[in-house]
PDB file of C-alpha atoms in Angstrom:
ATOM      1  CA  LEU A 145       0.000   0.000   0.000  1.00 79.00           C
ATOM      2  CA  GLU A 146       2.872   2.356   0.801  1.00 82.00           C
ATOM      3  CA  LYS A 147       4.468   1.573  -2.566  1.00 79.00           C
ATOM      4  CA  LEU A 148       1.173   2.152  -4.353  1.00 79.00           C
ATOM      5  CA  GLU A 149       0.550   5.423  -2.532  1.00 86.00           C
ATOM      6  CA  ALA A 150       4.134   6.640  -3.216  1.00 84.00           C
ATOM      7  CA  ASP A 151       3.852   5.625  -6.870  1.00 83.00           C
ATOM      8  CA  ALA A 152       0.446   7.311  -7.139  1.00 82.00           C
ATOM      9  CA  ARG A 153       1.909  10.550  -5.733  1.00 87.00           C
ATOM     10  CA  HIS A 154       4.937  10.310  -8.040  1.00 83.00           C
ATOM     11  CA  GLY A 155       2.722   9.429 -11.014  1.00 81.00           C
ATOM     12  CA  THR A 156       0.390  12.325 -10.295  1.00 85.00           C
ATOM     13  CA  GLU A 157       3.338  14.709 -10.065  1.00 85.00           C
ATOM     14  CA  LYS A 158       4.854  13.330 -13.276  1.00 81.00           C
ATOM     15  CA  LEU A 159       1.488  13.514 -15.051  1.00 77.00           C
ATOM     16  CA  GLU A 160       1.016  17.118 -13.964  1.00 81.00           C
ATOM     17  CA  GLU A 161       4.517  17.857 -15.244  1.00 79.00           C
ATOM     18  CA  ILE A 162       3.723  16.177 -18.570  1.00 77.00           C
ATOM     19  CA  ASN A 163       0.362  17.940 -18.833  1.00 74.00           C
ATOM     20  CA  SER A 164       1.950  21.305 -18.048  1.00 75.00           C
ATOM     21  CA  LYS A 165       4.332  20.853 -21.012  1.00 73.00           C
ATOM     22  CA  TRP A 166       1.373  20.356 -23.387  1.00 68.00           C
ATOM     23  CA  ALA A 167       0.507  23.978 -22.878  1.00 67.00           C
ATOM     24  CA  LEU A 168       3.951  24.831 -24.308  1.00 68.00           C
ATOM     25  CA  VAL A 169       3.176  22.932 -27.531  1.00 65.00           C
ATOM     26  CA  GLY A 170       0.858  25.699 -28.708  1.00 68.00           C
ATOM     27  CA  ASP A 171       3.651  28.300 -28.326  1.00 72.00           C
ATOM     28  CA  VAL A 172       6.218  26.312 -30.324  1.00 67.00           C
ATOM     29  CA  LYS A 173       6.251  27.251 -34.006  1.00 74.00           C
ATOM     30  CA  ILE A 174       9.307  25.398 -35.286  1.00 78.00           C
ATOM     31  CA  PRO A 175       8.597  21.795 -36.256  1.00 76.00           C
ATOM     32  CA  GLN A 176      12.027  20.683 -35.036  1.00 82.00           C
ATOM     33  CA  GLU A 177      11.354  22.045 -31.544  1.00 75.00           C
ATOM     34  CA  LEU A 178       7.828  20.596 -31.639  1.00 72.00           C
ATOM     35  CA  TRP A 179       9.342  17.258 -32.611  1.00 79.00           C
ATOM     36  CA  GLU A 180      11.842  17.475 -29.743  1.00 81.00           C
ATOM     37  CA  LEU A 181       9.083  18.463 -27.316  1.00 76.00           C
ATOM     38  CA  LEU A 182       6.871  15.630 -28.479  1.00 78.00           C
ATOM     39  CA  GLU A 183       9.798  13.202 -28.280  1.00 86.00           C
ATOM     40  CA  GLN A 184      10.579  14.443 -24.772  1.00 82.00           C
ATOM     41  CA  GLN A 185       6.892  14.005 -23.794  1.00 78.00           C
ATOM     42  CA  ARG A 186       6.886  10.505 -25.276  1.00 86.00           C
ATOM     43  CA  GLU A 187      10.047   9.568 -23.352  1.00 89.00           C
ATOM     44  CA  GLU A 188       8.597  10.909 -20.112  1.00 84.00           C
ATOM     45  CA  CYS A 189       5.364   9.000 -20.754  1.00 83.00           C
ATOM     46  CA  GLU A 190       7.375   5.852 -21.502  1.00 89.00           C
ATOM     47  CA  GLN A 191       9.400   6.378 -18.341  1.00 86.00           C
ATOM     48  CA  LEU A 192       6.165   6.810 -16.394  1.00 83.00           C
ATOM     49  CA  LEU A 193       4.728   3.658 -18.007  1.00 87.00           C
ATOM     50  CA  ALA A 194       7.997   1.790 -17.432  1.00 90.00           C
ATOM     51  CA  GLY A 195       7.880   2.803 -13.775  1.00 85.00           C
ATOM     52  CA  LYS A 196       4.259   1.625 -13.570  1.00 85.00           C
ATOM     53  CA  ASN A 197       5.155  -1.649 -15.327  1.00 91.00           C
ATOM     54  CA  ARG A 198       8.138  -2.112 -12.989  1.00 89.00           C
ATOM     55  CA  LEU A 199       5.830  -1.548 -10.009  1.00 84.00           C
ATOM     56  CA  ILE A 200       3.303  -4.009 -11.471  1.00 89.00           C
ATOM     57  CA  ARG A 201       6.066  -6.642 -11.902  1.00 92.00           C
ATOM     58  CA  GLU A 202       7.326  -6.029  -8.360  1.00 87.00           C
ATOM     59  CA  LEU A 203       3.816  -6.347  -6.979  1.00 87.00           C
ATOM     60  CA  GLN A 204       3.149  -9.465  -9.075  1.00 92.00           C
ATOM     61  CA  GLU A 205       6.419 -11.023  -7.836  1.00 94.00           C
ATOM     62  CA  GLU A 206       5.526 -10.068  -4.288  1.00 90.00           C
ATOM     63  CA  LEU A 207       2.042 -11.530  -4.851  1.00 92.00           C
ATOM     64  CA  LYS A 208       3.604 -14.758  -6.182  1.00 95.00           C
ATOM     65  CA  ALA A 209       5.945 -14.842  -3.191  1.00 95.00           C
ATOM     66  CA  ARG A 210       3.035 -14.235  -0.840  1.00 94.00           C
ATOM     67  CA  ASP A 211       0.984 -16.905  -2.644  1.00 96.00           C
ATOM     68  CA  ALA A 212       3.881 -19.346  -2.294  1.00 95.00           C
ATOM     69  CA  GLN A 213       4.259 -18.373   1.359  1.00 96.00           C
ATOM     70  CA  TYR A 214       0.481 -18.786   1.822  1.00 96.00           C
ATOM     71  CA  GLU A 215       0.572 -22.216   0.160  1.00 96.00           C
ATOM     72  CA  GLN A 216       3.549 -23.192   2.314  1.00 96.00           C
ATOM     73  CA  THR A 217       1.692 -21.989   5.405  1.00 96.00           C
ATOM     74  CA  LEU A 218      -1.360 -23.994   4.317  1.00 96.00           C
ATOM     75  CA  ARG A 219       0.812 -27.101   3.832  1.00 95.00           C
ATOM     76  CA  GLU A 220       2.409 -26.552   7.239  1.00 96.00           C
ATOM     77  CA  GLN A 221      -1.009 -26.067   8.810  1.00 96.00           C
ATOM     78  CA  ALA A 222      -2.301 -29.186   7.066  1.00 96.00           C
ATOM     79  CA  ALA A 223       0.701 -31.126   8.354  1.00 96.00           C
ATOM     80  CA  ALA A 224       0.221 -29.685  11.854  1.00 96.00           C
ATOM     81  CA  THR A 225      -3.484 -30.526  11.666  1.00 96.00           C
ATOM     82  CA  GLN A 226      -2.625 -34.060  10.579  1.00 96.00           C
ATOM     83  CA  VAL A 227      -0.178 -34.417  13.471  1.00 96.00           C
ATOM     84  CA  LEU A 228      -2.801 -33.005  15.836  1.00 96.00           C
ATOM     85  CA  LEU A 229      -5.398 -35.459  14.520  1.00 96.00           C
ATOM     86  CA  GLU A 230      -2.971 -38.356  14.924  1.00 96.00           C
ATOM     87  CA  ARG A 231      -2.187 -37.278  18.462  1.00 96.00           C
ATOM     88  CA  MET A 232      -5.884 -36.882  19.248  1.00 97.00           C
ATOM     89  CA  GLU A 233      -6.553 -40.360  17.859  1.00 97.00           C
ATOM     90  CA  GLU A 234      -3.664 -41.751  19.901  1.00 97.00           C
ATOM     91  CA  GLN A 235      -4.991 -40.020  23.019  1.00 96.00           C
ATOM     92  CA  THR A 236      -8.452 -41.391  22.268  1.00 97.00           C
ATOM     93  CA  ARG A 237      -7.008 -44.898  21.920  1.00 96.00           C
ATOM     94  CA  ASN A 238      -5.049 -44.442  25.158  1.00 97.00           C
ATOM     95  CA  MET A 239      -8.141 -43.164  26.978  1.00 96.00           C
ATOM     96  CA  LEU A 240     -10.219 -46.085  25.681  1.00 96.00           C
ATOM     97  CA  ARG A 241      -7.479 -48.504  26.730  1.00 96.00           C
ATOM     98  CA  SER A 242      -7.339 -46.842  30.145  1.00 96.00           C
ATOM     99  CA  TYR A 243     -11.145 -46.917  30.504  1.00 96.00           C
ATOM    100  CA  ARG A 244     -11.217 -50.596  29.526  1.00 96.00           C
ATOM    101  CA  HIS A 245      -8.490 -51.325  32.068  1.00 96.00           C
ATOM    102  CA  HIS A 246     -10.395 -49.438  34.785  1.00 96.00           C
ATOM    103  CA  LEU A 247     -13.617 -51.186  33.795  1.00 96.00           C
ATOM    104  CA  ARG A 248     -11.902 -54.586  34.035  1.00 96.00           C
ATOM    105  CA  ARG A 249     -10.523 -53.668  37.456  1.00 96.00           C
ATOM    106  CA  ILE A 250     -13.965 -52.497  38.599  1.00 96.00           C
ATOM    107  CA  GLU A 251     -15.560 -55.695  37.273  1.00 96.00           C
ATOM    108  CA  LYS A 252     -12.842 -57.802  38.937  1.00 96.00           C
ATOM    109  CA  THR A 253     -13.397 -55.954  42.230  1.00 96.00           C
ATOM    110  CA  PHE A 254     -17.146 -56.403  41.838  1.00 96.00           C
ATOM    111  CA  GLU A 255     -16.683 -60.135  41.196  1.00 96.00           C
ATOM    112  CA  GLU A 256     -14.380 -60.465  44.219  1.00 96.00           C
ATOM    113  CA  GLU A 257     -16.881 -58.624  46.416  1.00 95.00           C
ATOM    114  CA  ARG A 258     -19.647 -60.812  45.010  1.00 95.00           C
ATOM    115  CA  ARG A 259     -17.657 -63.969  45.757  1.00 95.00           C
ATOM    116  CA  GLU A 260     -16.865 -62.716  49.255  1.00 96.00           C
ATOM    117  CA  MET A 261     -20.506 -61.820  49.816  1.00 96.00           C
ATOM    118  CA  LEU A 262     -21.634 -65.220  48.510  1.00 96.00           C
ATOM    119  CA  ALA A 263     -19.099 -66.972  50.737  1.00 95.00           C
ATOM    120  CA  SER A 264     -20.183 -64.878  53.707  1.00 96.00           C
ATOM    121  CA  ASN A 265     -23.866 -65.505  52.992  1.00 96.00           C
ATOM    122  CA  ARG A 266     -23.175 -69.210  52.424  1.00 95.00           C
ATOM    123  CA  GLU A 267     -21.311 -69.335  55.758  1.00 95.00           C
ATOM    124  CA  ARG A 268     -24.161 -67.537  57.511  1.00 95.00           C
ATOM    125  CA  TRP A 269     -26.632 -69.892  55.843  1.00 96.00           C
ATOM    126  CA  ASN A 270     -24.596 -72.914  56.935  1.00 96.00           C
ATOM    127  CA  GLU A 271     -24.366 -71.518  60.478  1.00 96.00           C
ATOM    128  CA  ALA A 272     -28.113 -70.910  60.487  1.00 96.00           C
ATOM    129  CA  MET A 273     -28.733 -74.451  59.164  1.00 96.00           C
ATOM    130  CA  ARG A 274     -26.399 -75.946  61.805  1.00 95.00           C
ATOM    131  CA  ALA A 275     -28.153 -73.949  64.507  1.00 96.00           C
ATOM    132  CA  HIS A 276     -31.534 -75.063  63.149  1.00 95.00           C
ATOM    133  CA  ASN A 277     -30.366 -78.695  62.960  1.00 95.00           C
ATOM    134  CA  GLU A 278     -29.012 -78.472  66.495  1.00 95.00           C
ATOM    135  CA  GLN A 279     -32.338 -77.037  67.670  1.00 95.00           C
ATOM    136  CA  GLU A 280     -34.176 -79.847  65.888  1.00 95.00           C
ATOM    137  CA  LEU A 281     -31.821 -82.427  67.405  1.00 95.00           C
ATOM    138  CA  GLU A 282     -32.279 -80.854  70.827  1.00 95.00           C
ATOM    139  CA  PHE A 283     -36.042 -80.873  70.306  1.00 95.00           C
ATOM    140  CA  LEU A 284     -35.889 -84.550  69.200  1.00 95.00           C
ATOM    141  CA  ARG A 285     -33.747 -85.436  72.232  1.00 95.00           C
ATOM    142  CA  LYS A 286     -36.214 -83.739  74.520  1.00 95.00           C
ATOM    143  CA  GLN A 287     -39.071 -85.535  72.766  1.00 94.00           C
ATOM    144  CA  MET A 288     -37.211 -88.838  73.050  1.00 94.00           C
ATOM    145  CA  ASP A 289     -36.444 -88.145  76.706  1.00 94.00           C
ATOM    146  CA  LYS A 290     -40.121 -87.385  77.264  1.00 92.00           C
ATOM    147  CA  ALA A 291     -41.087 -90.534  75.345  1.00 93.00           C
ATOM    148  CA  LEU A 292     -38.626 -92.549  77.451  1.00 92.00           C
ATOM    149  CA  ASP A 293     -39.998 -90.938  80.601  1.00 92.00           C
ATOM    150  CA  PHE A 294     -43.538 -91.742  79.490  1.00 92.00           C
ATOM    151  CA  GLU A 295     -42.524 -95.274  78.576  1.00 90.00           C
ATOM    152  CA  GLN A 296     -40.811 -95.691  81.944  1.00 91.00           C
ATOM    153  CA  GLN A 297     -43.844 -94.269  83.691  1.00 89.00           C
ATOM    154  CA  LEU A 298     -46.030 -96.526  81.596  1.00 89.00           C
ATOM    155  CA  ASN A 299     -43.836 -99.541  82.471  1.00 89.00           C
ATOM    156  CA  GLU A 300     -43.901 -98.545  86.128  1.00 88.00           C
ATOM    157  CA  LEU A 301     -47.662 -98.145  85.952  1.00 88.00           C
ATOM    158  CA  GLN A 302     -47.914-101.423  84.145  1.00 87.00           C
ATOM    159  CA  ASP A 303     -45.687-103.118  86.726  1.00 87.00           C
ATOM    160  CA  GLU A 304     -47.667-101.491  89.462  1.00 86.00           C
ATOM    161  CA  SER A 305     -50.822-102.482  87.751  1.00 87.00           C
ATOM    162  CA  VAL A 306     -49.548-106.058  87.397  1.00 87.00           C
ATOM    163  CA  GLU A 307     -48.572-106.089  91.054  1.00 87.00           C
ATOM    164  CA  ILE A 308     -51.927-104.673  92.033  1.00 89.00           C
ATOM    165  CA  HIS A 309     -53.594-107.159  89.762  1.00 88.00           C
ATOM    166  CA  ASP A 310     -51.529-110.019  91.186  1.00 88.00           C
ATOM    167  CA  SER A 311     -52.139-108.883  94.690  1.00 88.00           C
ATOM    168  CA  LEU A 312     -55.850-108.524  93.994  1.00 87.00           C
ATOM    169  CA  LYS A 313     -55.917-111.855  92.345  1.00 88.00           C
ATOM    170  CA  SER A 314     -54.143-113.381  95.305  1.00 91.00           C
ATOM    171  CA  GLN A 315     -56.479-111.632  97.596  1.00 88.00           C
ATOM    172  CA  LEU A 316     -59.493-112.742  95.678  1.00 87.00           C
ATOM    173  CA  GLU A 317     -58.222-116.265  95.516  1.00 88.00           C
ATOM    174  CA  GLN A 318     -57.652-116.190  99.181  1.00 89.00           C
ATOM    175  CA  ASP A 319     -61.085-114.780  99.639  1.00 89.00           C
ATOM    176  CA  VAL A 320     -62.486-117.455  97.434  1.00 87.00           C
ATOM    177  CA  GLU A 321     -60.632-120.132  99.343  1.00 83.00           C
TER     178      GLU A 321
END
C-alpha cells in the first residue's frame, strides 16, 4: 500500500509535469522544436509507463511470493493438523485402553466382592442351618427323653398295675378259698 501510494503521488506529479508541457506545444512554431518536445513528452510517458510496469512486476512477484508463502503456510497447517489429529486419535485410543483397564478392574473388584458376599452368605446360611439342625436335634432329644420318661412311667404303671392285679388276684383267691 505504501508503494502504491508513493507511486500514485509520483505518477500524479509526473502527469502534472507532462500535462503542463502540453501547454507549451501551442507556443512552439518550429517543427524541429515541436518534434523534440513531443519526443521528450513521449520519453517521459514511456518512463512513467515503465515505472508503472516495474511496479506491477514487483507487486506481481511479491504476490507470487506471498501466494507461495500462503501455500507453504497452508501445507504446514495441514501437516500440523494431521499431526494433531494423529495425536488426538492416539490419546483417544489411550483413553479407551485406560477406561477398559479401569472397567476390568472395577468388574474384577465387583466379582471379588460378590464372591466374598456369597461366601459370607453361604457361611451364615450354613451356620443358620447348623443352629436349626441343632435345635431340631435338641427338640428330638427332649421328645425322646419325654417318650422314654412316658414309657418308663407306663412300664412302672404297668408293673404297678400287674402287682396290684396279682395282689388282687391273690387276695381274691384267698377270699375265694
